[in-house]
mmCIF file of C-alpha atoms and ligand atoms in Angstrom:
data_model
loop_
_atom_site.group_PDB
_atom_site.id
_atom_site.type_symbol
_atom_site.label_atom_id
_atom_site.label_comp_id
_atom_site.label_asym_id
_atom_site.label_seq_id
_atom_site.Cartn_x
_atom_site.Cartn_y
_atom_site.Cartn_z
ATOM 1 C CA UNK A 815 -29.719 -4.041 41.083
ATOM 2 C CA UNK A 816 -29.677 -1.571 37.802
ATOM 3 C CA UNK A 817 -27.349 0.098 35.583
ATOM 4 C CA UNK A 818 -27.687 3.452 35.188
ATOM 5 C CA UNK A 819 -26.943 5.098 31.381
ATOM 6 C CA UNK A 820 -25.774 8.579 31.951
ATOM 7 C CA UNK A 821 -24.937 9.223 28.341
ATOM 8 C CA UNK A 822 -25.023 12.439 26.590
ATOM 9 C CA UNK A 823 -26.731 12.729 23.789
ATOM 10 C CA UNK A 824 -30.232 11.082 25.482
ATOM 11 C CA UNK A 825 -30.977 9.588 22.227
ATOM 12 C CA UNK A 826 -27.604 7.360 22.283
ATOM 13 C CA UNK A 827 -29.317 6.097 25.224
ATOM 14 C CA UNK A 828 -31.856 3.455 23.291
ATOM 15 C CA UNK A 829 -29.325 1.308 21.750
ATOM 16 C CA UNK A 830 -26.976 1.006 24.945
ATOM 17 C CA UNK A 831 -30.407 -0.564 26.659
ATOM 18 C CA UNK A 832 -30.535 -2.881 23.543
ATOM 19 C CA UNK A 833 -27.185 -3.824 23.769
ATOM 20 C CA UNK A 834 -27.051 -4.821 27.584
ATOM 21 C CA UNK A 835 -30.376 -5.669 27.606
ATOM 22 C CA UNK A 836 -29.092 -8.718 25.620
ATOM 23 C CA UNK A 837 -25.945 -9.257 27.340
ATOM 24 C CA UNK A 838 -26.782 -9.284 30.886
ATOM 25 C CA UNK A 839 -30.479 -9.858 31.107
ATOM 26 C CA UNK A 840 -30.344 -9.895 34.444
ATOM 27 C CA UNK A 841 -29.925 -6.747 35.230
ATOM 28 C CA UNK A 842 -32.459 -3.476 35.199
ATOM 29 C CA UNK A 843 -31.657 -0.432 33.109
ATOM 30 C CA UNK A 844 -32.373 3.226 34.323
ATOM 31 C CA UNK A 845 -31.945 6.317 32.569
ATOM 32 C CA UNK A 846 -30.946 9.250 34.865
ATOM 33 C CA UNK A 847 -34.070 11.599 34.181
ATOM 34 C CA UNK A 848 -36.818 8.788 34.906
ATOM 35 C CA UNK A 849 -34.529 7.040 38.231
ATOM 36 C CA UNK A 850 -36.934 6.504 40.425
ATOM 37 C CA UNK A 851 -34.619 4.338 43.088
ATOM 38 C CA UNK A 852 -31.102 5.922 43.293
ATOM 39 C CA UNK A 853 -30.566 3.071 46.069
ATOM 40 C CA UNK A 854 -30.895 0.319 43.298
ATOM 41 C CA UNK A 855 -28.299 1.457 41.170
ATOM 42 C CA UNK A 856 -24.771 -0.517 41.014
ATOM 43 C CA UNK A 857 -23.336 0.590 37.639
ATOM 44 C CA UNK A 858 -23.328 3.618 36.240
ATOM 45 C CA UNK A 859 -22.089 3.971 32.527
ATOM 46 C CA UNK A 860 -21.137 7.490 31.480
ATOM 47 C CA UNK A 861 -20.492 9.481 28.168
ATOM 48 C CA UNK A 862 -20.053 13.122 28.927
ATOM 49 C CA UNK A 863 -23.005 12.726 31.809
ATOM 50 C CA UNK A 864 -24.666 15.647 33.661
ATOM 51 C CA UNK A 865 -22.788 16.934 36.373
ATOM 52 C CA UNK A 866 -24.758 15.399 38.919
ATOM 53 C CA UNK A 867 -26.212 12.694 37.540
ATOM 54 C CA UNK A 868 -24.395 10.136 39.565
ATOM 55 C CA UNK A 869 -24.633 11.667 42.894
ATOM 56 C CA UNK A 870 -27.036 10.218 45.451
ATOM 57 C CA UNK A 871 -26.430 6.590 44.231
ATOM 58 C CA UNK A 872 -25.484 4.968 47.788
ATOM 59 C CA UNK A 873 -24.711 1.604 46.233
ATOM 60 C CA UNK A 874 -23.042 2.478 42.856
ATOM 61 C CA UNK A 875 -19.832 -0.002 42.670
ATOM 62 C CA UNK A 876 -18.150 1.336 39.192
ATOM 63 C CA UNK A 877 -18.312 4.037 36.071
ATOM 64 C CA UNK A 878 -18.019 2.869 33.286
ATOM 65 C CA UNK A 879 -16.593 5.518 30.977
ATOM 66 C CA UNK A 880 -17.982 4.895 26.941
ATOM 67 C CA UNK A 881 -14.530 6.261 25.915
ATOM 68 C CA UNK A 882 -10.733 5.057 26.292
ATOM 69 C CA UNK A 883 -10.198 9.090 27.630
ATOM 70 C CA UNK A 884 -12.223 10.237 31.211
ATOM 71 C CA UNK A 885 -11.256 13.613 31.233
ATOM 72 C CA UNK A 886 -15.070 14.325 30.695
ATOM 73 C CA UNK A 887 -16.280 12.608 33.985
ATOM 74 C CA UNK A 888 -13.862 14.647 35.878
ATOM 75 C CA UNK A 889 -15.833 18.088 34.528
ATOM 76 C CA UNK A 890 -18.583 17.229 37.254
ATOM 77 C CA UNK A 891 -17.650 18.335 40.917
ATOM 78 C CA UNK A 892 -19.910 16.191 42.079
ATOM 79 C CA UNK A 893 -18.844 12.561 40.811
ATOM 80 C CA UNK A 894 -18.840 9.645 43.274
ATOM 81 C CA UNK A 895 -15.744 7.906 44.640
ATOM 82 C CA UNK A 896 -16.451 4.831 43.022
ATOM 83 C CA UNK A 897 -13.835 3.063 40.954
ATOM 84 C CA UNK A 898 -14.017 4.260 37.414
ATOM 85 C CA UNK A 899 -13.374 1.956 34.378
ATOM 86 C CA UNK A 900 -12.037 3.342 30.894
ATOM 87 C CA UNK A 901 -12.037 1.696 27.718
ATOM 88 C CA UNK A 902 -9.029 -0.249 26.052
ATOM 89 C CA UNK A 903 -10.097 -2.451 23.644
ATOM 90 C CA UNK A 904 -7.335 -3.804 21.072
ATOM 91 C CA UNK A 905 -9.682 -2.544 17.751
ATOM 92 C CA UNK A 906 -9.852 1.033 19.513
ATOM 93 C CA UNK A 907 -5.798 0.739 19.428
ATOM 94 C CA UNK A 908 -5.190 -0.792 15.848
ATOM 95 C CA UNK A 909 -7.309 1.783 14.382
ATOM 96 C CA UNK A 910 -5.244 4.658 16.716
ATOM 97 C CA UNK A 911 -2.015 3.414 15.473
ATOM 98 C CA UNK A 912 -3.458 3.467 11.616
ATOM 99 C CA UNK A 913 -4.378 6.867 12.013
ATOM 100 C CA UNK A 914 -1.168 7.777 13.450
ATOM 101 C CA UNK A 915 1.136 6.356 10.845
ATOM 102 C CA UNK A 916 -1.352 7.452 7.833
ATOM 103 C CA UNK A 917 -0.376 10.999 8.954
ATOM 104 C CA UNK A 918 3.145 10.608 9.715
ATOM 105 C CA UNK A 919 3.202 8.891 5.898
ATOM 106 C CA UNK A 920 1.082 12.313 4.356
ATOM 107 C CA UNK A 921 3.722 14.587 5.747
ATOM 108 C CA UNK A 922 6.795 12.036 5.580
ATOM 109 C CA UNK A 923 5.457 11.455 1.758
ATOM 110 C CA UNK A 924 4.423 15.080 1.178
ATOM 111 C CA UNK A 925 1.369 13.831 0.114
ATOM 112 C CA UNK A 926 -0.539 17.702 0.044
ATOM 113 C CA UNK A 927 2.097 18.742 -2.459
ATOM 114 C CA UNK A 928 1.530 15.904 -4.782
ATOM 115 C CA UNK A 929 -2.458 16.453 -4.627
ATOM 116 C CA UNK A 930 -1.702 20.167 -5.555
ATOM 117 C CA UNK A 931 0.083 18.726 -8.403
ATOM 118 C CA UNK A 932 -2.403 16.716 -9.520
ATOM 119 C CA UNK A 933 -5.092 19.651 -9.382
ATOM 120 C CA UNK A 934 -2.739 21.377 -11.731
ATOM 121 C CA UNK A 935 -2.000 17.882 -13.588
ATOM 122 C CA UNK A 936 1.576 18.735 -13.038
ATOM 123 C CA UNK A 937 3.892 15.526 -13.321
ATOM 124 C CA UNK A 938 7.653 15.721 -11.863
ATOM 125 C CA UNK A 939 8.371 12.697 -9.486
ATOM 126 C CA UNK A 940 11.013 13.670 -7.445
ATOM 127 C CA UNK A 941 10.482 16.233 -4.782
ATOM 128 C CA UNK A 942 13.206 14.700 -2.753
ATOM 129 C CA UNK A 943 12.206 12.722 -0.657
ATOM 130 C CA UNK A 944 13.601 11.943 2.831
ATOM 131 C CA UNK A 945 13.492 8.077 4.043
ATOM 132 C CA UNK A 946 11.290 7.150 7.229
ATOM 133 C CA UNK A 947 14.655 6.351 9.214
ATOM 134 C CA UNK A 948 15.937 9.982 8.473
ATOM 135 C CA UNK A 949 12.771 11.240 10.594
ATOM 136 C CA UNK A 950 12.774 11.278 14.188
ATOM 137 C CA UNK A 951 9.302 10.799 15.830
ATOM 138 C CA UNK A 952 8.670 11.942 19.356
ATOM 139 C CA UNK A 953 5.174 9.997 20.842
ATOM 140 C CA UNK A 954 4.077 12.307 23.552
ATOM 141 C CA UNK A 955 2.493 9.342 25.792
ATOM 142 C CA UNK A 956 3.515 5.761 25.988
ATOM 143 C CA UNK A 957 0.006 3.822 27.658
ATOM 144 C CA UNK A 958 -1.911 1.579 25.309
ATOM 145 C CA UNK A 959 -2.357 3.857 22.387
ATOM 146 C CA UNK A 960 1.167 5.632 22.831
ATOM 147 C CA UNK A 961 3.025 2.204 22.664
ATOM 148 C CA UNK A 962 1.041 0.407 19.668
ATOM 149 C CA UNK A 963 1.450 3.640 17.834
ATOM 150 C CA UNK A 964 5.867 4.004 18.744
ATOM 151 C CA UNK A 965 6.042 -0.128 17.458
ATOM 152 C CA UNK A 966 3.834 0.878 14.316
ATOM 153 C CA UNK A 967 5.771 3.634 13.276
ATOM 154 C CA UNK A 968 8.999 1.785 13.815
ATOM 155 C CA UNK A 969 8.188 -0.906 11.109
ATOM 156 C CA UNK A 970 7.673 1.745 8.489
ATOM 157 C CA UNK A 971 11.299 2.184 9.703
ATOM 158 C CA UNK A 972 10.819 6.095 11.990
ATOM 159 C CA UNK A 973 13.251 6.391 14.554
ATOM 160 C CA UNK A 974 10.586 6.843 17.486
ATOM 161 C CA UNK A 975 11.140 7.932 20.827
ATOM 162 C CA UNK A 976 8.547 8.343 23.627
ATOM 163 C CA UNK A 977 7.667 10.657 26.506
ATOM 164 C CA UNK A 978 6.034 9.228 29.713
ATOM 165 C CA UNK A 979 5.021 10.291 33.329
ATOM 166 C CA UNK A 980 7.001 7.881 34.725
ATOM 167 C CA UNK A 981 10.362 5.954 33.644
ATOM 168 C CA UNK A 982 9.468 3.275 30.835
ATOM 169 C CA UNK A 983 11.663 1.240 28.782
ATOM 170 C CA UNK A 984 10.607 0.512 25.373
ATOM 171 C CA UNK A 985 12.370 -2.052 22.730
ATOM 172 C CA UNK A 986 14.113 0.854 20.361
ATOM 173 C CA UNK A 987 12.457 3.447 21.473
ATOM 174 C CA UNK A 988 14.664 6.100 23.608
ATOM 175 C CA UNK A 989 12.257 6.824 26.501
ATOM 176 C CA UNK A 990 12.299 10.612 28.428
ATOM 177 C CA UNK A 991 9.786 11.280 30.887
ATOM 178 C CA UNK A 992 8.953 13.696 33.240
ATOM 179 C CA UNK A 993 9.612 17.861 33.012
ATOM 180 C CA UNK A 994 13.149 17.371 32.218
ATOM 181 C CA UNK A 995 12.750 14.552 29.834
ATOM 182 C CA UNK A 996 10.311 16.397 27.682
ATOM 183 C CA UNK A 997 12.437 18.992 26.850
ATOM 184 C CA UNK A 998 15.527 16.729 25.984
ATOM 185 C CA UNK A 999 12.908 14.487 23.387
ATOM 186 C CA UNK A 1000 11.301 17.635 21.753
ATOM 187 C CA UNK A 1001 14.802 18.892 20.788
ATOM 188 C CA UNK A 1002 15.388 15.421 18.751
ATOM 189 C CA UNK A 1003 11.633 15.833 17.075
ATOM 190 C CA UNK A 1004 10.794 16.253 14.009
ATOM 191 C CA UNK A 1005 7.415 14.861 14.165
ATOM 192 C CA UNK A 1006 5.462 15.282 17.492
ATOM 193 C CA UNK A 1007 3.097 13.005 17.935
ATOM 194 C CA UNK A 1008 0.491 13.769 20.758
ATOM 195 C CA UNK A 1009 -1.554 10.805 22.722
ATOM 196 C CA UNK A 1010 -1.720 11.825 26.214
ATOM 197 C CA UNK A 1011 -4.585 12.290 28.231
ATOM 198 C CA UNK A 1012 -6.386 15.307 29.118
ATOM 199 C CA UNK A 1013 -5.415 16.207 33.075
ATOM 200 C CA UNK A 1014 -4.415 19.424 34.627
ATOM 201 C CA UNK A 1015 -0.632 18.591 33.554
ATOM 202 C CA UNK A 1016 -1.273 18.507 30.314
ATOM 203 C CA UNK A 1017 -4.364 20.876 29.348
ATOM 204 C CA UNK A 1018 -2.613 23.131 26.867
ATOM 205 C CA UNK A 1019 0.353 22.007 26.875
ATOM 206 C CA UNK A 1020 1.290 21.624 22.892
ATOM 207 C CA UNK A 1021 1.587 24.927 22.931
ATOM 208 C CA UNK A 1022 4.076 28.362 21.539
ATOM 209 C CA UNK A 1023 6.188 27.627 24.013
ATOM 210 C CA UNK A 1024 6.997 23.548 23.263
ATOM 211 C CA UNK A 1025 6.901 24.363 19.704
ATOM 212 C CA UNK A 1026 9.954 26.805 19.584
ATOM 213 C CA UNK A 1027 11.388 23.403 21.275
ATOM 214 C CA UNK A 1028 11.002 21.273 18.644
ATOM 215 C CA UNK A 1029 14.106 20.578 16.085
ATOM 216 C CA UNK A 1030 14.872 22.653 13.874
ATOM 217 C CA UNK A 1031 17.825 20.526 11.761
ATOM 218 C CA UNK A 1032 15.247 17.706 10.528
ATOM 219 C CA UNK A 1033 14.973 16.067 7.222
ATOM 220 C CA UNK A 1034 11.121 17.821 6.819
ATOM 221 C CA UNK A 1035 11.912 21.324 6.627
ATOM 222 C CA UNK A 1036 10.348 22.062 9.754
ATOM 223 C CA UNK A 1037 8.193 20.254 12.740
ATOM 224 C CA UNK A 1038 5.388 18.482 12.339
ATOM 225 C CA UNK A 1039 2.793 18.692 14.841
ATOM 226 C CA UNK A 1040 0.161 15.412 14.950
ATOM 227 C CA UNK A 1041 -2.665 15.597 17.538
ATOM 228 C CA UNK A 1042 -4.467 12.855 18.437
ATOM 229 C CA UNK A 1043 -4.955 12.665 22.721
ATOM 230 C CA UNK A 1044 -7.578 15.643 23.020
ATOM 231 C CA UNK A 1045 -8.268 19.165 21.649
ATOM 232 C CA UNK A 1046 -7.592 20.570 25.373
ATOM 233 C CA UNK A 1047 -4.110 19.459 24.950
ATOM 234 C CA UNK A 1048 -3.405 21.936 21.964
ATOM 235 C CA UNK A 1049 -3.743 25.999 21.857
ATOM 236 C CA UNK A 1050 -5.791 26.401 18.679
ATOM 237 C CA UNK A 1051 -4.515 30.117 18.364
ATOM 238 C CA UNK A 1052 -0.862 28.973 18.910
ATOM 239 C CA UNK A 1053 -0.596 26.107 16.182
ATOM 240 C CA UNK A 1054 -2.210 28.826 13.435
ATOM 241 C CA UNK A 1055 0.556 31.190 14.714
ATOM 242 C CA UNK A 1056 3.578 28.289 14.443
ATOM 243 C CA UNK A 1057 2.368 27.601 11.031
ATOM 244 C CA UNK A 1058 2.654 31.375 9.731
ATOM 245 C CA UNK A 1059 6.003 32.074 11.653
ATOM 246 C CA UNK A 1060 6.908 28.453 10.575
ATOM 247 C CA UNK A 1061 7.638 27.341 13.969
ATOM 248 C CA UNK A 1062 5.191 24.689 12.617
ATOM 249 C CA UNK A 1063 5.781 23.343 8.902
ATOM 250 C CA UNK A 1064 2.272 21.522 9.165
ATOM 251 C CA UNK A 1065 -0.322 19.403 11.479
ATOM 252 C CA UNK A 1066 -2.847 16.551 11.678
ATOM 253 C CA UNK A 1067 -5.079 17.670 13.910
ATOM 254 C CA UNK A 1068 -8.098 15.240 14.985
ATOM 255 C CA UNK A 1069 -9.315 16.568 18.317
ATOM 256 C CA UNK A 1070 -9.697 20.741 18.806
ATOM 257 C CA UNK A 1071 -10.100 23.037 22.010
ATOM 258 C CA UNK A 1072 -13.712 23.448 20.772
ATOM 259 C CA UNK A 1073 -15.171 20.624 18.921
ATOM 260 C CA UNK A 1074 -16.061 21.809 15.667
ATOM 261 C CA UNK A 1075 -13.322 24.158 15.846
ATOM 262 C CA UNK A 1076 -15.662 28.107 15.420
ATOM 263 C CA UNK A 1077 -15.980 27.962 11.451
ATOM 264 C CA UNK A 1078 -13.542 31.080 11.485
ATOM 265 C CA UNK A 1079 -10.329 29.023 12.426
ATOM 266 C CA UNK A 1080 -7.916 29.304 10.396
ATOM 267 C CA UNK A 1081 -7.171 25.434 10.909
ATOM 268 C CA UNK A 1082 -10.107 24.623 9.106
ATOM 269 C CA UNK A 1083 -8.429 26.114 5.772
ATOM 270 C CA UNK A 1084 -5.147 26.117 6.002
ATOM 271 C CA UNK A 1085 -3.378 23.453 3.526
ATOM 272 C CA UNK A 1086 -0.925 22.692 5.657
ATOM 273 C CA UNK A 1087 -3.531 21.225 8.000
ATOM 274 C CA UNK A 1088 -4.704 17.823 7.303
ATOM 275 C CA UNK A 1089 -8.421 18.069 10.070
ATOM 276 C CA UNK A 1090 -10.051 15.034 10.716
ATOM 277 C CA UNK A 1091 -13.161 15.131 12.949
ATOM 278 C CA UNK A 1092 -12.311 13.577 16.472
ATOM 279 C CA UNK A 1093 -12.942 9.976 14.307
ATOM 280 C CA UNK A 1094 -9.217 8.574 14.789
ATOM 281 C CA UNK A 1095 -9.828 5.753 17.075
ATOM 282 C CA UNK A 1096 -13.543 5.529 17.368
ATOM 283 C CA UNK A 1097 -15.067 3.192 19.792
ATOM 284 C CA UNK A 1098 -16.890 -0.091 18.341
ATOM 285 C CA UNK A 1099 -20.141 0.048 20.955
ATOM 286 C CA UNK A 1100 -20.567 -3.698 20.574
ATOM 287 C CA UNK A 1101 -17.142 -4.393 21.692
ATOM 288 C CA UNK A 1102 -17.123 -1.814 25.053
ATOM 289 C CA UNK A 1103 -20.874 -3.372 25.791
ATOM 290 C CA UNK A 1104 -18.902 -6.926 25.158
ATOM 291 C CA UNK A 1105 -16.331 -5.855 27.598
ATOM 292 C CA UNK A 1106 -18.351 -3.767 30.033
ATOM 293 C CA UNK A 1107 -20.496 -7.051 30.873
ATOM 294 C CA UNK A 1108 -17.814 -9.201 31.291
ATOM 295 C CA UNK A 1109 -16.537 -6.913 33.889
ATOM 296 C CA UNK A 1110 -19.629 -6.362 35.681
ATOM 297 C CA UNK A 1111 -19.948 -10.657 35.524
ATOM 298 C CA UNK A 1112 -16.223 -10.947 36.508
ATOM 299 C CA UNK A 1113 -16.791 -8.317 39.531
ATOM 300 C CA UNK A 1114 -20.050 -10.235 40.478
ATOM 301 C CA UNK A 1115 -18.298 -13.619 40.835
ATOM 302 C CA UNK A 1116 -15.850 -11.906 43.515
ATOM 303 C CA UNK A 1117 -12.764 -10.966 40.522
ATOM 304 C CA UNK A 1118 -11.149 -7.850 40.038
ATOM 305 C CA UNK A 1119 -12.054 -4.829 37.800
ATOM 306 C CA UNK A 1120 -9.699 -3.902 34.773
ATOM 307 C CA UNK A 1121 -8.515 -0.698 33.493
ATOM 308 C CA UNK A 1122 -9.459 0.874 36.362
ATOM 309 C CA UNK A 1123 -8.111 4.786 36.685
ATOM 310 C CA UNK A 1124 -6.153 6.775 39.028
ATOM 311 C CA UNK A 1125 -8.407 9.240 40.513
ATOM 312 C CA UNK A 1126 -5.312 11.170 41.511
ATOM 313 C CA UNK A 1127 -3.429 11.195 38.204
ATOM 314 C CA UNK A 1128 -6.864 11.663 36.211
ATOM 315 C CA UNK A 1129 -6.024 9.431 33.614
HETATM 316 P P1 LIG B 1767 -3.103 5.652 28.869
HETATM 317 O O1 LIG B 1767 -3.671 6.073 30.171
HETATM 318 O O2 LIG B 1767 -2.890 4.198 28.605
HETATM 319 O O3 LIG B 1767 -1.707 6.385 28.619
HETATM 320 C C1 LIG B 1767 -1.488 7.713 28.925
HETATM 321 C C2 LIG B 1767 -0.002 8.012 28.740
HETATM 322 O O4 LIG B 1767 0.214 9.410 28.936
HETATM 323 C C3 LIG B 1767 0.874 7.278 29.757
HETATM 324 O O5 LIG B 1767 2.059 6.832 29.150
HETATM 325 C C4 LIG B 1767 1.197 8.361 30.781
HETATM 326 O O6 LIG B 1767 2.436 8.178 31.453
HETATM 327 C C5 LIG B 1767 1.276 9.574 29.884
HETATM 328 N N1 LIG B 1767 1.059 10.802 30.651
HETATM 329 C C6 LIG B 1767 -0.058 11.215 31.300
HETATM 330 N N2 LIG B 1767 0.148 12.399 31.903
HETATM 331 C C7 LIG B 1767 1.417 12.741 31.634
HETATM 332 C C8 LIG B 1767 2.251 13.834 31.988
HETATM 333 N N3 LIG B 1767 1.795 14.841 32.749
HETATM 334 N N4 LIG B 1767 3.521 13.850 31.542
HETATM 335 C C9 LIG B 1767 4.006 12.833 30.795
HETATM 336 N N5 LIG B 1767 3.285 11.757 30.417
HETATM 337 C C10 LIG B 1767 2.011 11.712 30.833
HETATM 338 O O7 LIG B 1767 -4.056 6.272 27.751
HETATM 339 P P2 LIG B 1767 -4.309 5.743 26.270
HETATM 340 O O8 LIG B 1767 -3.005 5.553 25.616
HETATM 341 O O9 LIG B 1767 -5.267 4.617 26.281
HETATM 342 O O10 LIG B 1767 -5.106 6.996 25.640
HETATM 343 C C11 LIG B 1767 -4.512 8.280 25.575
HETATM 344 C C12 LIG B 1767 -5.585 9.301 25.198
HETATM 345 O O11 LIG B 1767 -5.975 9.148 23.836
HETATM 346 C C13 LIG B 1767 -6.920 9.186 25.935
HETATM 347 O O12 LIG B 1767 -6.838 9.724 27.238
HETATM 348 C C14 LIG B 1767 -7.841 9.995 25.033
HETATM 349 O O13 LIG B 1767 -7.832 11.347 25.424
HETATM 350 C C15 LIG B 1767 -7.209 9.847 23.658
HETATM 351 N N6 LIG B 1767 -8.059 9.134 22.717
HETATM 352 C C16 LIG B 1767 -8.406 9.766 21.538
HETATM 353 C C17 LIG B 1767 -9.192 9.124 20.615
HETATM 354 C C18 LIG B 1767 -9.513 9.766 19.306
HETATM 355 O O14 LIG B 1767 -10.285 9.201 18.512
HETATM 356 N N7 LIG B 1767 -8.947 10.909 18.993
HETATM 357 C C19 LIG B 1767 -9.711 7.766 20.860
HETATM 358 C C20 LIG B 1767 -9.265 7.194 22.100
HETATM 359 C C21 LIG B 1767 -8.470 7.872 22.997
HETATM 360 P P3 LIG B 1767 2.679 6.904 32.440
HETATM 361 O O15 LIG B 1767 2.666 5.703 31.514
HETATM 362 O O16 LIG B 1767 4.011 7.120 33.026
HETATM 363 O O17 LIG B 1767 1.531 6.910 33.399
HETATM 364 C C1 LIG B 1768 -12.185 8.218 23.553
HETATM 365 C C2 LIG B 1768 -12.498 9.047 22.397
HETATM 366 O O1 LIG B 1768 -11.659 8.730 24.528
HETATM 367 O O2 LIG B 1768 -13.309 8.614 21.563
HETATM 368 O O3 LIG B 1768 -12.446 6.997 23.495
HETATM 369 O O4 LIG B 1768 -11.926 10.127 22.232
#
């Protein structure tokens, strides 16, 4: 019985092994270029794996994907139908939701201006400055990192509302979902905040389009766009475009369509962009090994496996 590391870069590989090594001690490790009995194999854990490299495994039970998203397991054609297993860990959340309300506060706070001042050691306090229950956030996704981030941003005092797939209801938060839904929360948004996953739905879907959406009558001057989900969500070309017809007053973008964004972007220099490099919410590996062996002992014993994902919905 073996676990299988299908991670991406190979040299991640090594301290995986140490980890589980020491938390289940029982079991063999394999790496997918030296697995010599595919039959052996029960677990597979993945981080942006070969397309391939977990076909042929007759008695794999789960995947364990590294990361909280799995759009990158569903890039190989030839992935098993075993249950697959993504991460939610509460650290991976708190440090989402910090992220997301540092950047609503740089925008709500104009904090780019001020630093411009400073450069020029320019003092004048008062730019105006709206109050956070004057802005109205709209959190594109309401799972585990949508919903920490809509009751975060509420105690600074936003007024938050949320856009799901299906029907939610949310203490304070005025929920839309679906097609129909979206449309009627982007028209009370001033700041768009974006944690969905990557799917077919939503590939490029903050886009020229949803940004001419957005309202126009806010406290900010203009919408504020704050990605977060994935860079597959967004249309690079289309945010540098809202931001010169002003569709866009400004962005926090932490995930791109190409990851670096090509060193020509105009994201990368524009100071209305505040670019962070895919590091909003990243995983502590102790914690997912900590939480991936508990599963695989829970599953062993006859329980159930958590956070499992819908193979149809992709998320
Ligand atoms: P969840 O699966 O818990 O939540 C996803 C949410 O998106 C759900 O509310 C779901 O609706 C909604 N959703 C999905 N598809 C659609 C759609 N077509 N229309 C409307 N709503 C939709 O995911 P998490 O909150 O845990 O994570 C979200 C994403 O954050 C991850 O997939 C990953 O890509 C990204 N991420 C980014 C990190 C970073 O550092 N930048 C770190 C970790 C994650 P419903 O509830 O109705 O199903
Ligand atoms: C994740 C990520 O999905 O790091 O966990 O983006």
């Amino acid at each position: 019985m073996s676990i299988l590391l299908a991670i991406e870069p190979e040299s991640a590989i090594a301290a995986w092994e140490t980890r589980l090594r020491a938390l289940l001690p029982g079991h063999a490790l394999a790496r997918p270029r030296t697995l010599a009995d595919r039959s052996g194999v029960s677990y597979a854990l993945s981080w942006r794996h070969a397309p391939g490299a977990l076909a042929g495994l007759p008695n794999l039970k789960a995947i364990f994907s590294l990361g909280a998203g799995v759009d990158h397991m569903f890039d190989d054609p030839l992935l098993p139908d075993a249950p697959i297993i993504r991460v939610v860990d509460k650290d991976l959340t708190n440090r989402m939701s910090e992220w997301i309300v540092l950047h609503a506060l740089l925008h709500l706070r104009q904090q780019r201006l001020y630093d411009r001042r400073q450069a020029d050691r320019h003092w004048e306090e008062d730019l105006g400055q709206p109050a956070a229950r004057d802005i109205r956030i709209g959190v594109m996704g309401l799972g585990v990192l949508g919903r920490d981030a809509a009751k975060k941003l509420q105690i600074i005092g936003f007024d938050v509302a949320g856009w799901s797939h299906g029907k939610k209801r949310l203490p304070r938060v005025a929920c839309f979902h679906g097609a129909a839904g979206l449309d009627a929360m982007l028209a009370r948004t001033d700041m768009l905040v974006a944690l969905l996953p990557l799917t077919a739905e939503t590939r490029g879907i903050l886009n020229a389009r949803l940004f001419a959406k957005l309202a126009r009558n806010g406290r900010l001057g203009g919408p504020i766009l704050i990605n977060a989900g994935r860079g597959g969500l967004q249309v690079d070309k289309d945010i540098a475009a809202a931001l010169d017809s002003g569709a866009l007053k400004a962005a926090s973008l932490d995930v791109f369509e190409k990851e670096p964004p090509p060193e020509d972007s105009p994201l990368w220099r524009d100071p209305r962009v505040f670019v962070t490099p895919h590091c909003a919410a990243l995983n502590e590996p102790g914690a997912v090994a900590r939480a991936i062996a508990a599963q695989i002992r829970t599953f062993e014993r006859g329980g159930k496996l958590k956070n499992v994902v819908d193979r149809a919905k992709g998320y």
